[in-house]
Amino acid sequence: MANQKLQIQTALQILKPAHQVFQAIVDPAKMSNYFIAEGSGPMEEGKTVTWKFPEFDETFPVRVGKVEQDKYISYYWDGTDGTELLVEMTLAPKGDQATVVTITEKEMDNNEAGLNWLKGNTAGWANFLACLKAYLEHDINLRKGAFDFMKPES
């Protein structure tokens, strides 16, 4: 059997209209309520932004790919092995007041490093969706303090 590539795909329904979900993903001021500590600017097609996460000192570059208002966002960021990984977020309205968000991240080789990436980032994207849902539906920041144990000890 050939060494098949691995990819992540996860989805969750959020009880908010697609426009609100979309804005919460592309606007760094909103993202700082559930995902990042800060961002250098909104996610706009063709731009590179930087994200800083609460539990890390460094910033991470994010190269924005395609953006379709209220429907789709893609971007590229560095994988753990230095390769550039594609993240795609698709927003599918379910009536007027709900949106299914599907996230796909690809791709890594089917080896030990790839399996570790698959395990870690699958959990990460499930956490992202849960945090997005809690923020949009209940104005709760689930991420606050959740990963402080990952900070280097001083």
PDB file of C-alpha atoms in Angstrom:
ATOM      1  CA  MET A   1       0.000   0.000   0.000  1.00  0.00           C
ATOM      2  CA  ALA A   2       1.329   3.431  -0.923  1.00  0.00           C
ATOM      3  CA  ASN A   3       2.234   5.979   1.746  1.00  0.00           C
ATOM      4  CA  GLN A   4      -1.053   7.874   1.730  1.00  0.00           C
ATOM      5  CA  LYS A   5      -1.164  11.497   2.852  1.00  0.00           C
ATOM      6  CA  LEU A   6      -2.960  12.398   6.065  1.00  0.00           C
ATOM      7  CA  GLN A   7      -5.436  15.231   6.471  1.00  0.00           C
ATOM      8  CA  ILE A   8      -7.656  16.488   9.255  1.00  0.00           C
ATOM      9  CA  GLN A   9     -11.348  17.206   8.910  1.00  0.00           C
ATOM     10  CA  THR A  10     -13.711  18.181  11.689  1.00  0.00           C
ATOM     11  CA  ALA A  11     -17.030  20.039  11.842  1.00  0.00           C
ATOM     12  CA  LEU A  12     -19.442  21.566  14.340  1.00  0.00           C
ATOM     13  CA  GLN A  13     -22.745  23.429  14.111  1.00  0.00           C
ATOM     14  CA  ILE A  14     -22.848  26.885  15.645  1.00  0.00           C
ATOM     15  CA  LEU A  15     -26.181  28.479  16.409  1.00  0.00           C
ATOM     16  CA  LYS A  16     -25.419  31.792  14.744  1.00  0.00           C
ATOM     17  CA  PRO A  17     -25.815  33.085  11.168  1.00  0.00           C
ATOM     18  CA  ALA A  18     -22.915  32.526   8.762  1.00  0.00           C
ATOM     19  CA  HIS A  19     -22.063  36.247   8.676  1.00  0.00           C
ATOM     20  CA  GLN A  20     -21.456  36.356  12.441  1.00  0.00           C
ATOM     21  CA  VAL A  21     -19.373  33.172  12.322  1.00  0.00           C
ATOM     22  CA  PHE A  22     -17.350  34.494   9.390  1.00  0.00           C
ATOM     23  CA  GLN A  23     -16.607  37.783  11.163  1.00  0.00           C
ATOM     24  CA  ALA A  24     -15.527  35.938  14.312  1.00  0.00           C
ATOM     25  CA  ILE A  25     -12.974  34.032  12.227  1.00  0.00           C
ATOM     26  CA  VAL A  26     -11.514  36.831  10.077  1.00  0.00           C
ATOM     27  CA  ASP A  27     -11.471  39.684  12.647  1.00  0.00           C
ATOM     28  CA  PRO A  28      -8.516  39.402  15.074  1.00  0.00           C
ATOM     29  CA  ALA A  29     -10.338  41.491  17.712  1.00  0.00           C
ATOM     30  CA  LYS A  30     -13.076  38.845  17.774  1.00  0.00           C
ATOM     31  CA  MET A  31     -10.608  35.926  17.481  1.00  0.00           C
ATOM     32  CA  SER A  32      -8.850  37.181  20.618  1.00  0.00           C
ATOM     33  CA  ASN A  33     -11.996  36.241  22.550  1.00  0.00           C
ATOM     34  CA  TYR A  34     -11.596  32.527  21.843  1.00  0.00           C
ATOM     35  CA  PHE A  35      -8.412  31.608  19.902  1.00  0.00           C
ATOM     36  CA  ILE A  36      -5.460  33.992  19.636  1.00  0.00           C
ATOM     37  CA  ALA A  37      -4.116  36.614  22.029  1.00  0.00           C
ATOM     38  CA  GLU A  38      -3.672  39.094  19.178  1.00  0.00           C
ATOM     39  CA  GLY A  39      -3.427  39.358  15.408  1.00  0.00           C
ATOM     40  CA  SER A  40      -1.766  41.895  13.131  1.00  0.00           C
ATOM     41  CA  GLY A  41      -4.850  42.455  10.998  1.00  0.00           C
ATOM     42  CA  PRO A  42      -7.982  40.948   9.475  1.00  0.00           C
ATOM     43  CA  MET A  43      -7.759  37.889   7.262  1.00  0.00           C
ATOM     44  CA  GLU A  44      -7.942  39.314   3.747  1.00  0.00           C
ATOM     45  CA  GLU A  45      -7.229  37.419   0.555  1.00  0.00           C
ATOM     46  CA  GLY A  46      -3.561  37.495  -0.426  1.00  0.00           C
ATOM     47  CA  LYS A  47      -2.305  39.122   2.795  1.00  0.00           C
ATOM     48  CA  THR A  48      -0.006  37.683   5.433  1.00  0.00           C
ATOM     49  CA  VAL A  49      -0.976  38.306   9.044  1.00  0.00           C
ATOM     50  CA  THR A  50       0.700  37.258  12.261  1.00  0.00           C
ATOM     51  CA  TRP A  51      -0.971  35.602  15.210  1.00  0.00           C
ATOM     52  CA  LYS A  52       0.221  35.454  18.779  1.00  0.00           C
ATOM     53  CA  PHE A  53      -1.204  32.760  20.988  1.00  0.00           C
ATOM     54  CA  PRO A  54      -1.615  33.320  24.738  1.00  0.00           C
ATOM     55  CA  GLU A  55       0.638  30.404  25.678  1.00  0.00           C
ATOM     56  CA  PHE A  56       3.601  31.216  23.394  1.00  0.00           C
ATOM     57  CA  ASP A  57       5.953  34.200  23.229  1.00  0.00           C
ATOM     58  CA  GLU A  58       6.560  34.046  19.468  1.00  0.00           C
ATOM     59  CA  THR A  59       4.224  35.095  16.676  1.00  0.00           C
ATOM     60  CA  PHE A  60       3.168  32.868  13.806  1.00  0.00           C
ATOM     61  CA  PRO A  61       2.781  33.986  10.175  1.00  0.00           C
ATOM     62  CA  VAL A  62      -0.467  33.107   8.424  1.00  0.00           C
ATOM     63  CA  ARG A  63      -0.616  33.536   4.635  1.00  0.00           C
ATOM     64  CA  VAL A  64      -4.264  34.068   3.688  1.00  0.00           C
ATOM     65  CA  GLY A  65      -5.367  32.266   0.543  1.00  0.00           C
ATOM     66  CA  LYS A  66      -8.910  32.544  -0.752  1.00  0.00           C
ATOM     67  CA  VAL A  67     -11.690  34.301   1.140  1.00  0.00           C
ATOM     68  CA  GLU A  68     -15.366  34.183   0.135  1.00  0.00           C
ATOM     69  CA  GLN A  69     -17.550  36.396   2.316  1.00  0.00           C
ATOM     70  CA  ASP A  70     -19.606  34.313   4.792  1.00  0.00           C
ATOM     71  CA  LYS A  71     -18.688  31.025   3.009  1.00  0.00           C
ATOM     72  CA  TYR A  72     -15.011  30.110   2.891  1.00  0.00           C
ATOM     73  CA  ILE A  73     -11.584  30.998   4.285  1.00  0.00           C
ATOM     74  CA  SER A  74      -8.276  29.354   3.439  1.00  0.00           C
ATOM     75  CA  TYR A  75      -4.800  30.047   4.714  1.00  0.00           C
ATOM     76  CA  TYR A  76      -1.367  28.520   4.966  1.00  0.00           C
ATOM     77  CA  TRP A  77       0.806  28.144   8.035  1.00  0.00           C
ATOM     78  CA  ASP A  78       3.901  26.230   9.006  1.00  0.00           C
ATOM     79  CA  GLY A  79       3.651  22.638  10.128  1.00  0.00           C
ATOM     80  CA  THR A  80       5.872  21.195  12.820  1.00  0.00           C
ATOM     81  CA  ASP A  81       8.354  19.941  10.221  1.00  0.00           C
ATOM     82  CA  GLY A  82       8.669  23.287   8.416  1.00  0.00           C
ATOM     83  CA  THR A  83       6.264  22.438   5.603  1.00  0.00           C
ATOM     84  CA  GLU A  84       3.447  24.819   4.737  1.00  0.00           C
ATOM     85  CA  LEU A  85       0.017  23.386   5.557  1.00  0.00           C
ATOM     86  CA  LEU A  86      -3.297  24.447   4.032  1.00  0.00           C
ATOM     87  CA  VAL A  87      -6.235  25.137   6.349  1.00  0.00           C
ATOM     88  CA  GLU A  88      -9.705  25.462   4.811  1.00  0.00           C
ATOM     89  CA  MET A  89     -12.814  26.603   6.687  1.00  0.00           C
ATOM     90  CA  THR A  90     -16.171  26.170   5.004  1.00  0.00           C
ATOM     91  CA  LEU A  91     -19.316  27.774   6.419  1.00  0.00           C
ATOM     92  CA  ALA A  92     -22.618  26.134   5.459  1.00  0.00           C
ATOM     93  CA  PRO A  93     -25.797  27.893   6.626  1.00  0.00           C
ATOM     94  CA  LYS A  94     -28.474  25.720   8.205  1.00  0.00           C
ATOM     95  CA  GLY A  95     -31.524  27.931   8.011  1.00  0.00           C
ATOM     96  CA  ASP A  96     -31.141  31.557   9.093  1.00  0.00           C
ATOM     97  CA  GLN A  97     -29.719  31.022  12.560  1.00  0.00           C
ATOM     98  CA  ALA A  98     -27.189  28.179  12.364  1.00  0.00           C
ATOM     99  CA  THR A  99     -23.957  27.470  10.505  1.00  0.00           C
ATOM    100  CA  VAL A 100     -21.963  24.263  10.129  1.00  0.00           C
ATOM    101  CA  VAL A 101     -18.247  25.059  10.186  1.00  0.00           C
ATOM    102  CA  THR A 102     -16.043  22.424   8.571  1.00  0.00           C
ATOM    103  CA  ILE A 103     -12.276  22.677   8.980  1.00  0.00           C
ATOM    104  CA  THR A 104      -9.814  20.733   6.854  1.00  0.00           C
ATOM    105  CA  GLU A 105      -6.051  20.884   7.324  1.00  0.00           C
ATOM    106  CA  LYS A 106      -3.703  19.131   4.926  1.00  0.00           C
ATOM    107  CA  GLU A 107      -1.440  17.363   4.468  1.00  0.00           C
ATOM    108  CA  MET A 108       1.297  15.315   6.074  1.00  0.00           C
ATOM    109  CA  ASP A 109       2.978  12.019   5.284  1.00  0.00           C
ATOM    110  CA  ASN A 110       1.615   8.889   6.904  1.00  0.00           C
ATOM    111  CA  ASN A 111       4.550   8.358   9.251  1.00  0.00           C
ATOM    112  CA  GLU A 112       5.260   8.943  12.938  1.00  0.00           C
ATOM    113  CA  ALA A 113       5.565  12.727  12.553  1.00  0.00           C
ATOM    114  CA  GLY A 114       2.394  12.827  10.469  1.00  0.00           C
ATOM    115  CA  LEU A 115       0.462  10.740  12.985  1.00  0.00           C
ATOM    116  CA  ASN A 116       1.584  13.016  15.841  1.00  0.00           C
ATOM    117  CA  TRP A 117       0.446  16.042  13.800  1.00  0.00           C
ATOM    118  CA  LEU A 118      -2.880  14.332  13.036  1.00  0.00           C
ATOM    119  CA  LYS A 119      -3.501  13.588  16.701  1.00  0.00           C
ATOM    120  CA  GLY A 120      -2.483  16.997  18.021  1.00  0.00           C
ATOM    121  CA  ASN A 121      -4.090  19.178  15.387  1.00  0.00           C
ATOM    122  CA  THR A 122      -7.331  17.175  15.281  1.00  0.00           C
ATOM    123  CA  ALA A 123      -7.687  17.869  19.010  1.00  0.00           C
ATOM    124  CA  GLY A 124      -6.690  21.482  18.357  1.00  0.00           C
ATOM    125  CA  TRP A 125      -9.318  22.043  15.680  1.00  0.00           C
ATOM    126  CA  ALA A 126     -12.027  20.401  17.816  1.00  0.00           C
ATOM    127  CA  ASN A 127     -11.001  22.778  20.599  1.00  0.00           C
ATOM    128  CA  PHE A 128     -11.069  25.750  18.194  1.00  0.00           C
ATOM    129  CA  LEU A 129     -14.647  24.906  17.161  1.00  0.00           C
ATOM    130  CA  ALA A 130     -15.799  24.406  20.761  1.00  0.00           C
ATOM    131  CA  CYS A 131     -14.224  27.736  21.758  1.00  0.00           C
ATOM    132  CA  LEU A 132     -15.784  29.503  18.750  1.00  0.00           C
ATOM    133  CA  LYS A 133     -19.203  28.076  19.648  1.00  0.00           C
ATOM    134  CA  ALA A 134     -18.903  29.055  23.337  1.00  0.00           C
ATOM    135  CA  TYR A 135     -17.838  32.584  22.382  1.00  0.00           C
ATOM    136  CA  LEU A 136     -20.524  33.195  19.764  1.00  0.00           C
ATOM    137  CA  GLU A 137     -23.415  31.500  21.555  1.00  0.00           C
ATOM    138  CA  HIS A 138     -22.605  32.336  25.197  1.00  0.00           C
ATOM    139  CA  ASP A 139     -19.875  35.027  25.183  1.00  0.00           C
ATOM    140  CA  ILE A 140     -17.527  32.689  27.081  1.00  0.00           C
ATOM    141  CA  ASN A 141     -13.778  32.457  26.447  1.00  0.00           C
ATOM    142  CA  LEU A 142     -13.032  28.753  26.993  1.00  0.00           C
ATOM    143  CA  ARG A 143      -9.407  29.167  25.947  1.00  0.00           C
ATOM    144  CA  LYS A 144      -8.517  31.686  28.682  1.00  0.00           C
ATOM    145  CA  GLY A 145      -5.944  29.955  30.883  1.00  0.00           C
ATOM    146  CA  ALA A 146      -6.627  26.557  29.308  1.00  0.00           C
ATOM    147  CA  PHE A 147      -3.137  26.130  27.881  1.00  0.00           C
ATOM    148  CA  ASP A 148      -1.070  28.044  30.438  1.00  0.00           C
ATOM    149  CA  PHE A 149       0.523  24.726  31.407  1.00  0.00           C
ATOM    150  CA  MET A 150       2.280  24.820  27.986  1.00  0.00           C
ATOM    151  CA  LYS A 151       4.152  28.048  28.787  1.00  0.00           C
ATOM    152  CA  PRO A 152       7.851  27.608  29.470  1.00  0.00           C
ATOM    153  CA  GLU A 153       8.628  27.793  33.176  1.00  0.00           C
ATOM    154  CA  SER A 154      10.666  30.788  34.223  1.00  0.00           C
TER     155      SER A 154
END
